[in-house]
Amino acid sequence: MSVRILTDSTSDILPQEARSMDITVVPLQVLFGDQAFRDNLDITHEEFYARLASSKKLPTTTQLTPDAFLSDFQAAKAAGDSLVCVLLASKLSGTLQSALIAKEMCGYDGIYIVDSGQATVGIRILVDLACLLRQEGRSADEIVRELDRAKSRVRLYAMVDTLEYLHRGGRLPAAVKVVGSLLHVKPLITLRDGQLAVLGKGIGTKSALNELLALPGDPLPMDPRLPLYYGYTANRTLCDKLMVLSNQKFHPKRTLCCSVGAVIGTHAGPGAVVLAYLERD
């Protein structure tokens, strides 16, 4: 019996990466009017941000239905394999609830559902850890117990160009929106246990990047098994600046830079950058 690993597309693991990692990625959808696109399959990141820039109305996103999981769950059951599912924070989407329903429909105890409490590279951190543990020969039960311990140690910090997209998408109250409505103010946010919070702000991009790098502390308390993760929406140029400053400050042995896709990009908006890591135990 082998261990399969599944995640959803808000992990921003691209199809070619998923193949090399031997994992399954189930795509959520983004809708521009009545046009639906499967995240990372029907629309590239570049195409999405081009549409976002020209669209008069903010696109919407859809959670996964139980049927979206069922074929993968049934395949694991038929093979007698275990399946570890690492999914978008339940406080941000009903996707995890749909997976739980699909597990009941499948009637198979070998399916394990993990609430990451995260999005984008925050999920990726846990998926990468699951893959490492699988390589070590750990059982699905052992992997899930380790992920449950690790998810409280995922640290994700981001600078967004504006809070407008998060507010319009219903992710922040109107009062918080004011922080990011002033000219040149770049809000700093975090995501932990599915909860978004504003940590501060920088006046101008350079100040905001420095403030962002001050949030984790120094030295960076990273788990050595995994790299330092970066993410960006729309344009990598700003993320490259963040990486240069971060590498000079923290000197990480390994780094990984990921483009943030359509579903999370709908809520973060263009011009966001992310710094994330797994804190050592």
Short mmCIF file of C-alpha atoms in Angstrom, two decimals:
data_model
loop_
_atom_site.label_atom_id
_atom_site.label_comp_id
_atom_site.label_asym_id
_atom_site.label_seq_id
_atom_site.Cartn_x
_atom_site.Cartn_y
_atom_site.Cartn_z
CA MET A 1 0.00 0.00 0.00
CA SER A 2 1.44 3.36 -1.05
CA VAL A 3 0.72 6.88 0.13
CA ARG A 4 -0.84 9.31 -2.32
CA ILE A 5 -0.79 13.08 -1.76
CA LEU A 6 -3.44 15.49 -3.04
CA THR A 7 -3.86 19.23 -2.75
CA ASP A 8 -5.91 21.93 -4.44
CA SER A 9 -4.77 24.57 -6.90
CA THR A 10 -4.62 27.34 -4.30
CA SER A 11 -1.30 25.75 -3.31
CA ASP A 12 -0.05 27.26 -6.60
CA ILE A 13 1.75 24.06 -7.51
CA LEU A 14 1.83 24.03 -11.29
CA PRO A 15 0.91 20.91 -13.32
CA GLN A 16 4.51 20.14 -14.32
CA GLU A 17 5.63 20.48 -10.71
CA ALA A 18 2.84 18.19 -9.55
CA ARG A 19 3.98 15.50 -11.97
CA SER A 20 7.57 15.69 -10.76
CA MET A 21 6.42 15.61 -7.12
CA ASP A 22 4.05 12.69 -7.79
CA ILE A 23 1.05 14.47 -6.33
CA THR A 24 -2.45 15.34 -7.52
CA VAL A 25 -3.68 18.94 -7.72
CA VAL A 26 -7.44 19.48 -7.99
CA PRO A 27 -8.27 22.83 -9.65
CA LEU A 28 -10.65 25.44 -8.29
CA GLN A 29 -12.30 27.79 -10.76
CA VAL A 30 -12.24 31.51 -11.39
CA LEU A 31 -15.15 33.15 -13.21
CA PHE A 32 -15.09 36.26 -15.36
CA GLY A 33 -18.80 36.84 -15.88
CA ASP A 34 -20.17 33.59 -17.29
CA GLN A 35 -16.75 32.32 -18.39
CA ALA A 36 -15.27 29.71 -16.04
CA PHE A 37 -11.58 28.80 -16.01
CA ARG A 38 -9.92 25.98 -14.10
CA ASP A 39 -7.02 27.40 -12.09
CA ASN A 40 -3.64 26.64 -13.74
CA LEU A 41 -5.27 24.52 -16.47
CA ASP A 42 -7.58 26.68 -18.57
CA ILE A 43 -5.87 29.98 -17.78
CA THR A 44 -2.22 30.77 -17.12
CA HIS A 45 -1.17 33.20 -14.44
CA GLU A 46 -0.14 35.73 -17.07
CA GLU A 47 -3.49 35.44 -18.85
CA PHE A 48 -5.38 35.81 -15.59
CA TYR A 49 -3.64 39.01 -14.49
CA ALA A 50 -4.05 40.50 -17.96
CA ARG A 51 -7.80 39.83 -17.76
CA LEU A 52 -7.92 41.16 -14.19
CA ALA A 53 -6.30 44.42 -15.27
CA SER A 54 -8.79 44.96 -18.08
CA SER A 55 -11.93 43.70 -16.31
CA LYS A 56 -14.38 46.27 -15.00
CA LYS A 57 -15.81 43.74 -12.54
CA LEU A 58 -13.85 41.65 -10.07
CA PRO A 59 -13.90 37.95 -11.00
CA THR A 60 -15.36 35.44 -8.59
CA THR A 61 -13.98 32.13 -7.39
CA THR A 62 -15.70 28.82 -6.68
CA GLN A 63 -14.97 26.21 -4.04
CA LEU A 64 -14.51 22.60 -5.05
CA THR A 65 -17.55 20.32 -4.93
CA PRO A 66 -17.52 16.79 -3.49
CA ASP A 67 -17.62 15.41 -7.04
CA ALA A 68 -14.31 17.13 -7.80
CA PHE A 69 -12.62 14.84 -5.26
CA LEU A 70 -14.57 11.66 -5.76
CA SER A 71 -12.68 10.09 -8.67
CA ASP A 72 -9.31 10.49 -6.92
CA PHE A 73 -10.76 9.15 -3.67
CA GLN A 74 -12.27 6.13 -5.42
CA ALA A 75 -9.01 5.44 -7.26
CA ALA A 76 -7.09 5.38 -3.96
CA LYS A 77 -9.70 3.06 -2.46
CA ALA A 78 -9.59 0.68 -5.45
CA ALA A 79 -5.80 0.49 -5.23
CA GLY A 80 -5.80 0.08 -1.46
CA ASP A 81 -3.62 3.17 -1.13
CA SER A 82 -3.77 5.84 1.56
CA LEU A 83 -4.51 9.40 0.45
CA VAL A 84 -3.35 12.51 2.32
CA CYS A 85 -5.22 15.66 1.26
CA VAL A 86 -3.72 19.05 2.19
CA LEU A 87 -6.30 21.72 1.42
CA LEU A 88 -7.07 25.43 1.52
CA ALA A 89 -7.97 26.81 4.96
CA SER A 90 -11.51 25.88 5.90
CA LYS A 91 -12.08 29.43 7.20
CA LEU A 92 -11.44 30.77 3.69
CA SER A 93 -13.41 28.26 1.61
CA GLY A 94 -15.86 25.37 1.76
CA THR A 95 -13.44 23.23 -0.26
CA LEU A 96 -12.34 21.20 2.77
CA GLN A 97 -15.95 20.51 3.75
CA SER A 98 -16.56 19.21 0.23
CA ALA A 99 -13.61 16.83 0.63
CA LEU A 100 -15.08 15.54 3.90
CA ILE A 101 -18.41 14.90 2.15
CA ALA A 102 -16.59 13.11 -0.70
CA LYS A 103 -14.81 10.89 1.85
CA GLU A 104 -18.18 9.90 3.34
CA MET A 105 -19.53 9.20 -0.15
CA CYS A 106 -16.48 7.06 -0.88
CA GLY A 107 -16.70 5.18 2.40
CA TYR A 108 -12.95 4.71 2.82
CA ASP A 109 -11.00 5.26 6.02
CA GLY A 110 -7.68 5.49 4.17
CA ILE A 111 -8.42 9.09 3.17
CA TYR A 112 -6.98 11.78 5.47
CA ILE A 113 -8.14 15.41 5.20
CA VAL A 114 -5.76 18.08 6.51
CA ASP A 115 -6.93 21.67 7.03
CA SER A 116 -3.76 23.61 6.18
CA GLY A 117 -5.06 26.83 7.73
CA GLN A 118 -3.20 28.45 4.85
CA ALA A 119 -3.26 29.51 1.21
CA THR A 120 -0.75 29.68 -1.66
CA VAL A 121 2.85 28.94 -0.56
CA GLY A 122 1.62 28.33 2.99
CA ILE A 123 -0.12 25.21 1.67
CA ARG A 124 2.89 24.41 -0.50
CA ILE A 125 5.08 24.24 2.61
CA LEU A 126 2.92 21.49 4.09
CA VAL A 127 2.67 19.61 0.79
CA ASP A 128 6.46 19.69 0.43
CA LEU A 129 6.80 18.42 3.99
CA ALA A 130 4.33 15.60 3.26
CA CYS A 131 6.40 14.61 0.22
CA LEU A 132 9.60 14.55 2.30
CA LEU A 133 7.96 12.37 4.93
CA ARG A 134 6.64 10.01 2.26
CA GLN A 135 10.18 9.67 0.89
CA GLU A 136 11.29 8.67 4.38
CA GLY A 137 8.78 5.83 4.28
CA ARG A 138 6.33 7.30 6.77
CA SER A 139 2.78 5.98 6.79
CA ALA A 140 -0.17 8.24 5.97
CA ASP A 141 -1.13 8.34 9.63
CA GLU A 142 2.39 9.41 10.61
CA ILE A 143 2.48 12.06 7.87
CA VAL A 144 -0.84 13.53 9.00
CA ARG A 145 0.24 13.67 12.63
CA GLU A 146 3.41 15.52 11.60
CA LEU A 147 1.44 17.93 9.38
CA ASP A 148 -0.99 18.66 12.21
CA ARG A 149 1.95 19.58 14.41
CA ALA A 150 3.68 21.58 11.69
CA LYS A 151 0.79 23.71 10.43
CA SER A 152 0.87 25.96 13.50
CA ARG A 153 4.52 26.71 12.63
CA VAL A 154 3.86 27.92 9.07
CA ARG A 155 4.72 31.60 8.87
CA LEU A 156 3.41 33.63 5.94
CA TYR A 157 3.92 37.37 5.59
CA ALA A 158 2.86 39.45 2.62
CA MET A 159 2.89 42.97 1.29
CA VAL A 160 -0.09 43.88 -0.85
CA ASP A 161 -0.35 46.89 -3.10
CA THR A 162 -3.83 47.61 -1.72
CA LEU A 163 -6.41 45.99 0.54
CA GLU A 164 -9.11 46.79 -2.02
CA TYR A 165 -9.19 43.29 -3.53
CA LEU A 166 -9.33 41.54 -0.15
CA HIS A 167 -12.10 43.88 0.94
CA ARG A 168 -14.13 43.50 -2.26
CA GLY A 169 -13.75 39.74 -2.03
CA GLY A 170 -15.21 39.79 1.49
CA ARG A 171 -11.97 38.85 3.21
CA LEU A 172 -11.57 42.03 5.29
CA PRO A 173 -14.04 44.33 7.08
CA ALA A 174 -14.56 47.85 5.78
CA ALA A 175 -12.81 49.43 8.76
CA VAL A 176 -9.57 47.59 7.99
CA LYS A 177 -9.68 48.68 4.36
CA VAL A 178 -8.79 52.22 5.43
CA VAL A 179 -5.23 51.08 6.27
CA GLY A 180 -4.54 50.42 2.62
CA SER A 181 -6.54 53.21 1.01
CA LEU A 182 -3.99 55.98 1.45
CA LEU A 183 -1.59 56.93 -1.31
CA HIS A 184 1.78 55.11 -1.18
CA VAL A 185 0.75 53.02 1.86
CA LYS A 186 1.60 49.34 1.40
CA PRO A 187 -0.22 47.11 3.91
CA LEU A 188 1.56 44.16 5.52
CA ILE A 189 -0.60 41.13 6.24
CA THR A 190 -0.30 37.63 7.62
CA LEU A 191 -2.35 34.46 7.41
CA ARG A 192 -2.47 32.03 10.31
CA ASP A 193 -5.06 29.37 11.09
CA GLY A 194 -7.14 30.69 8.22
CA GLN A 195 -7.33 34.19 9.67
CA LEU A 196 -6.07 37.24 7.79
CA ALA A 197 -4.63 40.06 9.86
CA VAL A 198 -3.01 43.38 9.05
CA LEU A 199 0.35 43.64 10.84
CA GLY A 200 1.42 47.09 9.77
CA LYS A 201 2.26 49.20 6.77
CA GLY A 202 5.11 50.77 4.90
CA ILE A 203 5.15 54.20 3.29
CA GLY A 204 6.32 53.37 -0.19
CA THR A 205 7.58 50.07 -1.56
CA LYS A 206 11.14 50.22 -0.22
CA SER A 207 9.97 50.92 3.32
CA ALA A 208 7.31 48.23 3.10
CA LEU A 209 9.80 45.58 1.96
CA ASN A 210 12.10 46.41 4.86
CA GLU A 211 9.19 46.32 7.28
CA LEU A 212 8.14 42.97 5.84
CA LEU A 213 11.61 41.51 6.41
CA ALA A 214 11.57 42.74 10.00
CA LEU A 215 8.48 40.68 10.84
CA PRO A 216 10.07 37.20 11.15
CA GLY A 217 12.93 38.25 13.41
CA ASP A 218 16.64 37.66 12.89
CA PRO A 219 18.10 35.07 12.72
CA LEU A 220 15.29 33.44 10.78
CA PRO A 221 14.00 30.45 12.82
CA MET A 222 13.56 28.14 9.83
CA ASP A 223 13.09 24.39 9.74
CA PRO A 224 16.21 23.27 7.80
CA ARG A 225 14.32 20.61 5.86
CA LEU A 226 12.56 23.14 3.69
CA PRO A 227 13.53 26.27 1.71
CA LEU A 228 12.56 29.87 2.26
CA TYR A 229 9.51 30.50 0.07
CA TYR A 230 8.64 33.59 -1.94
CA GLY A 231 5.48 34.36 -3.88
CA TYR A 232 4.21 37.14 -6.10
CA THR A 233 1.15 38.23 -8.04
CA ALA A 234 1.31 39.43 -11.65
CA ASN A 235 4.88 40.74 -11.85
CA ARG A 236 7.99 39.09 -10.45
CA THR A 237 10.13 42.26 -10.45
CA LEU A 238 9.11 43.32 -6.96
CA CYS A 239 9.58 39.80 -5.64
CA ASP A 240 13.10 39.75 -7.09
CA LYS A 241 13.86 42.87 -5.03
CA LEU A 242 12.45 41.18 -1.95
CA MET A 243 14.56 38.09 -2.62
CA VAL A 244 17.77 40.12 -2.92
CA LEU A 245 17.11 41.94 0.35
CA SER A 246 16.00 38.76 2.10
CA ASN A 247 18.96 36.70 0.94
CA GLN A 248 21.32 39.42 2.11
CA LYS A 249 19.69 39.48 5.53
CA PHE A 250 18.89 35.82 6.18
CA HIS A 251 21.34 33.91 3.93
CA PRO A 252 19.00 30.95 3.37
CA LYS A 253 20.57 27.76 2.02
CA ARG A 254 17.64 27.17 -0.33
CA THR A 255 14.86 29.32 -1.74
CA LEU A 256 11.78 28.69 -3.87
CA CYS A 257 9.87 31.39 -5.76
CA CYS A 258 6.27 30.75 -6.83
CA SER A 259 3.81 32.70 -8.92
CA VAL A 260 0.45 33.11 -7.19
CA GLY A 261 -2.40 31.94 -9.38
CA ALA A 262 -5.90 33.04 -10.31
CA VAL A 263 -7.92 32.05 -7.24
CA ILE A 264 -5.69 33.63 -4.59
CA GLY A 265 -4.73 36.42 -7.00
CA THR A 266 -8.40 37.41 -7.26
CA HIS A 267 -8.35 38.30 -3.57
CA ALA A 268 -4.77 39.57 -3.20
CA GLY A 269 -4.71 41.63 -6.38
CA PRO A 270 -1.61 42.42 -8.47
CA GLY A 271 1.54 43.80 -6.88
CA ALA A 272 1.65 41.50 -3.86
CA VAL A 273 4.74 39.67 -2.59
CA VAL A 274 4.97 36.86 -0.05
CA LEU A 275 7.63 35.57 2.32
CA ALA A 276 6.93 32.22 4.00
CA TYR A 277 8.71 29.46 5.85
CA LEU A 278 8.23 26.60 8.29
CA GLU A 279 9.43 27.57 11.73
CA ARG A 280 11.65 24.99 13.35
CA ASP A 281 10.14 22.89 16.10
#
